[in-house]
PDB file of C-alpha atoms in Angstrom:
ATOM      1  CA  MET J  14      71.789  89.960-124.207  1.00 61.00           C
ATOM      2  CA  THR J  15      71.267  91.638-127.573  1.00 62.00           C
ATOM      3  CA  LEU J  16      68.864  91.145-130.459  1.00 64.00           C
ATOM      4  CA  HIS J  17      69.476  92.273-134.023  1.00 67.00           C
ATOM      5  CA  LEU J  18      66.548  92.339-136.421  1.00 74.00           C
ATOM      6  CA  ARG J  19      67.655  91.483-139.925  1.00 78.00           C
ATOM      7  CA  GLU J  20      65.921  90.726-143.194  1.00 81.00           C
ATOM      8  CA  GLU J  21      66.430  87.008-142.547  1.00 75.00           C
ATOM      9  CA  GLY J  22      64.969  87.228-139.045  1.00 69.00           C
ATOM     10  CA  PHE J  23      66.551  88.134-135.748  1.00 65.00           C
ATOM     11  CA  GLU J  24      69.886  87.174-134.292  1.00 68.00           C
ATOM     12  CA  SER J  25      70.375  86.974-130.557  1.00 67.00           C
ATOM     13  CA  TYR J  26      73.605  87.005-128.626  1.00 66.00           C
ATOM     14  CA  LEU J  27      74.061  86.065-124.995  1.00 70.00           C
ATOM     15  CA  HIS J  28      76.987  87.319-122.989  1.00 75.00           C
ATOM     16  CA  LYS J  29      78.947  84.404-121.532  1.00 85.00           C
ATOM     17  CA  ASP J  30      77.938  85.433-117.991  1.00 84.00           C
ATOM     18  CA  VAL J  31      74.159  85.317-118.614  1.00 84.00           C
ATOM     19  CA  PRO J  32      73.618  81.644-117.632  1.00 82.00           C
ATOM     20  CA  LYS J  33      75.591  82.182-114.414  1.00 88.00           C
ATOM     21  CA  MET J  34      73.679  85.371-113.555  1.00 86.00           C
ATOM     22  CA  ILE J  35      70.356  83.610-114.135  1.00 88.00           C
ATOM     23  CA  SER J  36      71.316  80.636-111.963  1.00 88.00           C
ATOM     24  CA  GLU J  37      72.517  82.943-109.186  1.00 89.00           C
ATOM     25  CA  ASN J  38      69.131  84.694-109.050  1.00 87.00           C
ATOM     26  CA  ILE J  39      66.631  82.000-109.989  1.00 90.00           C
ATOM     27  CA  GLU J  40      66.173  80.561-106.507  1.00 93.00           C
ATOM     28  CA  SER J  41      65.234  83.895-104.924  1.00 92.00           C
ATOM     29  CA  ALA J  42      62.717  84.545-107.734  1.00 90.00           C
ATOM     30  CA  LEU J  43      61.341  81.046-107.248  1.00 92.00           C
ATOM     31  CA  LYS J  44      60.951  81.484-103.492  1.00 93.00           C
ATOM     32  CA  ARG J  45      59.151  84.825-103.931  1.00 92.00           C
ATOM     33  CA  ALA J  46      56.749  83.306-106.447  1.00 92.00           C
ATOM     34  CA  LEU J  47      55.994  80.061-104.582  1.00 93.00           C
ATOM     35  CA  SER J  48      56.234  80.884-100.886  1.00 92.00           C
ATOM     36  CA  PRO J  49      52.598  82.126-100.717  1.00 92.00           C
ATOM     37  CA  LEU J  50      51.541  78.613-101.800  1.00 93.00           C
ATOM     38  CA  GLY J  51      53.834  76.848 -99.342  1.00 93.00           C
ATOM     39  CA  LEU J  52      55.741  75.133-102.155  1.00 92.00           C
ATOM     40  CA  SER J  53      59.453  74.593-101.617  1.00 90.00           C
ATOM     41  CA  ASP J  54      60.258  71.209-103.216  1.00 94.00           C
ATOM     42  CA  TRP J  55      61.407  72.260-106.683  1.00 95.00           C
ATOM     43  CA  ASN J  56      61.176  68.693-107.998  1.00 97.00           C
ATOM     44  CA  SER J  57      57.471  68.553-107.125  1.00 96.00           C
ATOM     45  CA  LEU J  58      56.764  71.137-109.847  1.00 96.00           C
ATOM     46  CA  PHE J  59      56.601  71.051-113.618  1.00 97.00           C
ATOM     47  CA  TRP J  60      58.988  73.452-115.354  1.00 96.00           C
ATOM     48  CA  ILE J  61      58.633  75.752-118.358  1.00 96.00           C
ATOM     49  CA  VAL J  62      62.000  77.521-118.652  1.00 93.00           C
ATOM     50  CA  HIS J  63      62.862  79.779-121.580  1.00 89.00           C
ATOM     51  CA  PRO J  64      65.798  77.936-123.152  1.00 84.00           C
ATOM     52  CA  GLY J  65      67.897  80.864-124.332  1.00 81.00           C
ATOM     53  CA  GLY J  66      70.673  78.318-124.606  1.00 85.00           C
ATOM     54  CA  ARG J  67      71.744  74.961-123.269  1.00 92.00           C
ATOM     55  CA  ALA J  68      73.953  76.587-120.618  1.00 91.00           C
ATOM     56  CA  ILE J  69      70.915  78.342-119.114  1.00 90.00           C
ATOM     57  CA  LEU J  70      69.064  75.051-118.714  1.00 94.00           C
ATOM     58  CA  ASP J  71      72.175  73.294-117.389  1.00 95.00           C
ATOM     59  CA  ASN J  72      72.857  76.012-114.806  1.00 93.00           C
ATOM     60  CA  VAL J  73      69.246  76.217-113.599  1.00 94.00           C
ATOM     61  CA  GLU J  74      69.098  72.420-113.273  1.00 96.00           C
ATOM     62  CA  LEU J  75      72.358  72.351-111.333  1.00 95.00           C
ATOM     63  CA  LYS J  76      71.583  75.329-109.069  1.00 94.00           C
ATOM     64  CA  LEU J  77      68.150  73.985-108.062  1.00 95.00           C
ATOM     65  CA  ASN J  78      69.227  70.324-107.983  1.00 96.00           C
ATOM     66  CA  LEU J  79      66.444  69.408-110.396  1.00 96.00           C
ATOM     67  CA  ASP J  80      65.889  65.869-111.604  1.00 97.00           C
ATOM     68  CA  LYS J  81      67.060  65.424-115.214  1.00 93.00           C
ATOM     69  CA  GLU J  82      63.541  64.991-116.616  1.00 95.00           C
ATOM     70  CA  LYS J  83      62.311  68.343-115.229  1.00 97.00           C
ATOM     71  CA  LEU J  84      63.678  70.367-118.149  1.00 96.00           C
ATOM     72  CA  MET J  85      63.193  67.760-120.878  1.00 96.00           C
ATOM     73  CA  ALA J  86      60.409  69.643-122.683  1.00 96.00           C
ATOM     74  CA  GLY J  87      62.565  72.773-122.848  1.00 95.00           C
ATOM     75  CA  ARG J  88      65.585  70.811-124.024  1.00 96.00           C
ATOM     76  CA  HIS J  89      63.472  69.154-126.714  1.00 96.00           C
ATOM     77  CA  VAL J  90      62.155  72.494-128.012  1.00 95.00           C
ATOM     78  CA  LEU J  91      65.656  73.991-127.996  1.00 93.00           C
ATOM     79  CA  SER J  92      67.083  71.033-129.937  1.00 94.00           C
ATOM     80  CA  GLU J  93      64.244  70.994-132.474  1.00 94.00           C
ATOM     81  CA  TYR J  94      63.727  74.724-133.072  1.00 89.00           C
ATOM     82  CA  GLY J  95      66.584  76.635-131.433  1.00 84.00           C
ATOM     83  CA  ASN J  96      65.980  79.797-129.438  1.00 81.00           C
ATOM     84  CA  LEU J  97      62.576  81.096-130.506  1.00 81.00           C
ATOM     85  CA  SER J  98      62.755  84.093-128.184  1.00 80.00           C
ATOM     86  CA  GLY J  99      59.677  84.514-125.992  1.00 82.00           C
ATOM     87  CA  ALA J 100      57.560  82.243-128.195  1.00 87.00           C
ATOM     88  CA  CYS J 101      59.539  79.198-127.106  1.00 90.00           C
ATOM     89  CA  VAL J 102      57.641  78.982-123.814  1.00 93.00           C
ATOM     90  CA  LEU J 103      54.436  78.379-125.808  1.00 94.00           C
ATOM     91  CA  PHE J 104      56.183  75.573-127.697  1.00 96.00           C
ATOM     92  CA  ILE J 105      57.357  74.081-124.385  1.00 96.00           C
ATOM     93  CA  ILE J 106      53.843  74.254-122.911  1.00 95.00           C
ATOM     94  CA  ASN J 107      52.498  72.493-125.996  1.00 95.00           C
ATOM     95  CA  GLU J 108      55.255  69.864-125.896  1.00 96.00           C
ATOM     96  CA  MET J 109      54.579  69.171-122.215  1.00 96.00           C
ATOM     97  CA  ARG J 110      50.811  69.001-122.730  1.00 94.00           C
ATOM     98  CA  ASN J 111      51.132  66.595-125.661  1.00 94.00           C
ATOM     99  CA  LYS J 112      53.666  64.384-123.875  1.00 94.00           C
ATOM    100  CA  SER J 113      51.545  64.317-120.703  1.00 95.00           C
ATOM    101  CA  MET J 114      48.535  63.161-122.697  1.00 92.00           C
ATOM    102  CA  GLU J 115      50.596  60.625-124.666  1.00 93.00           C
ATOM    103  CA  ASP J 116      52.038  59.174-121.448  1.00 94.00           C
ATOM    104  CA  GLY J 117      48.607  58.965-119.780  1.00 92.00           C
ATOM    105  CA  LYS J 118      49.450  61.492-117.076  1.00 95.00           C
ATOM    106  CA  SER J 119      46.577  62.870-115.005  1.00 94.00           C
ATOM    107  CA  THR J 120      47.393  66.526-115.734  1.00 95.00           C
ATOM    108  CA  THR J 121      48.895  68.585-118.530  1.00 93.00           C
ATOM    109  CA  GLY J 122      51.846  69.364-116.235  1.00 95.00           C
ATOM    110  CA  GLU J 123      53.432  65.911-116.332  1.00 95.00           C
ATOM    111  CA  GLY J 124      50.855  64.664-113.823  1.00 95.00           C
ATOM    112  CA  LEU J 125      51.683  67.470-111.373  1.00 96.00           C
ATOM    113  CA  ASP J 126      49.348  70.243-110.218  1.00 95.00           C
ATOM    114  CA  TRP J 127      51.766  73.160-109.821  1.00 96.00           C
ATOM    115  CA  GLY J 128      54.524  74.487-112.018  1.00 96.00           C
ATOM    116  CA  VAL J 129      56.549  77.536-112.893  1.00 96.00           C
ATOM    117  CA  LEU J 130      57.325  79.412-116.060  1.00 94.00           C
ATOM    118  CA  PHE J 131      60.514  81.451-116.284  1.00 91.00           C
ATOM    119  CA  GLY J 132      61.281  83.828-119.111  1.00 84.00           C
ATOM    120  CA  PHE J 133      64.399  85.919-119.514  1.00 78.00           C
ATOM    121  CA  GLY J 134      64.676  89.195-121.330  1.00 72.00           C
ATOM    122  CA  PRO J 135      66.827  92.166-122.282  1.00 69.00           C
ATOM    123  CA  GLY J 136      68.615  93.928-119.475  1.00 70.00           C
ATOM    124  CA  LEU J 137      68.511  90.474-117.953  1.00 75.00           C
ATOM    125  CA  THR J 138      65.058  90.444-116.489  1.00 79.00           C
ATOM    126  CA  ILE J 139      63.573  87.297-114.986  1.00 80.00           C
ATOM    127  CA  GLU J 140      59.832  86.929-115.409  1.00 86.00           C
ATOM    128  CA  SER J 141      58.183  84.227-113.320  1.00 88.00           C
ATOM    129  CA  VAL J 142      54.668  82.843-113.475  1.00 92.00           C
ATOM    130  CA  VAL J 143      53.153  80.224-111.197  1.00 94.00           C
ATOM    131  CA  LEU J 144      51.126  77.739-113.253  1.00 95.00           C
ATOM    132  CA  ARG J 145      48.362  75.321-112.344  1.00 95.00           C
ATOM    133  CA  SER J 146      47.833  72.421-114.716  1.00 94.00           C
ATOM    134  CA  HIS J 147      44.507  71.108-115.935  1.00 88.00           C
ATOM    135  CA  PRO J 148      43.331  67.543-115.597  1.00 90.00           C
ATOM    136  CA  VAL J 149      43.898  65.835-118.941  1.00 84.00           C
ATOM    137  CA  THR J 150      40.321  64.496-118.967  1.00 72.00           C
ATOM    138  CA  THR J 151      38.831  67.999-119.188  1.00 53.00           C
ATOM    139  CA  LEU J 152      40.904  68.716-122.292  1.00 51.00           C
ATOM    140  CA  VAL J 153      40.146  65.566-124.228  1.00 50.00           C
ATOM    141  CA  GLY J 154      36.437  65.576-123.391  1.00 51.00           C
ATOM    142  CA  THR J 155      36.240  62.317-121.457  1.00 49.00           C
ATOM    143  CA  LYS J 156      34.390  61.881-118.191  1.00 47.00           C
ATOM    144  CA  SER J 157      36.394  61.625-115.008  1.00 45.00           C
TER     145      SER J 157
END
């Protein structure tokens, strides 16, 4: 994984093996992050995955046997804006929050309480964060 800063912005290049390496290691990172909470059903979570490329999302989905809709917010951000580096996870969070509110979901995490955020970086690091969503009513100012 390399980044080149240029006058026009930055260019990033992923080695062809990066998606495979991520998918081979994602489950162990997920288990370490979620085992203290007793969570092991990956489809019971909402997902914020850094979409460094379509192959990353495809491989994570396949490796973890995720339902197709689990990575929709990330796929949408990737198709609309491309790889925004680390900032893309903020776009995905915003996309998921807006869509959850639009669809009348009970929480900002597609109606689910728990989720995960995965970011990938140089040297091929995997950063994981366990997320807890907010009830939509507390964000829009209505009474529950």
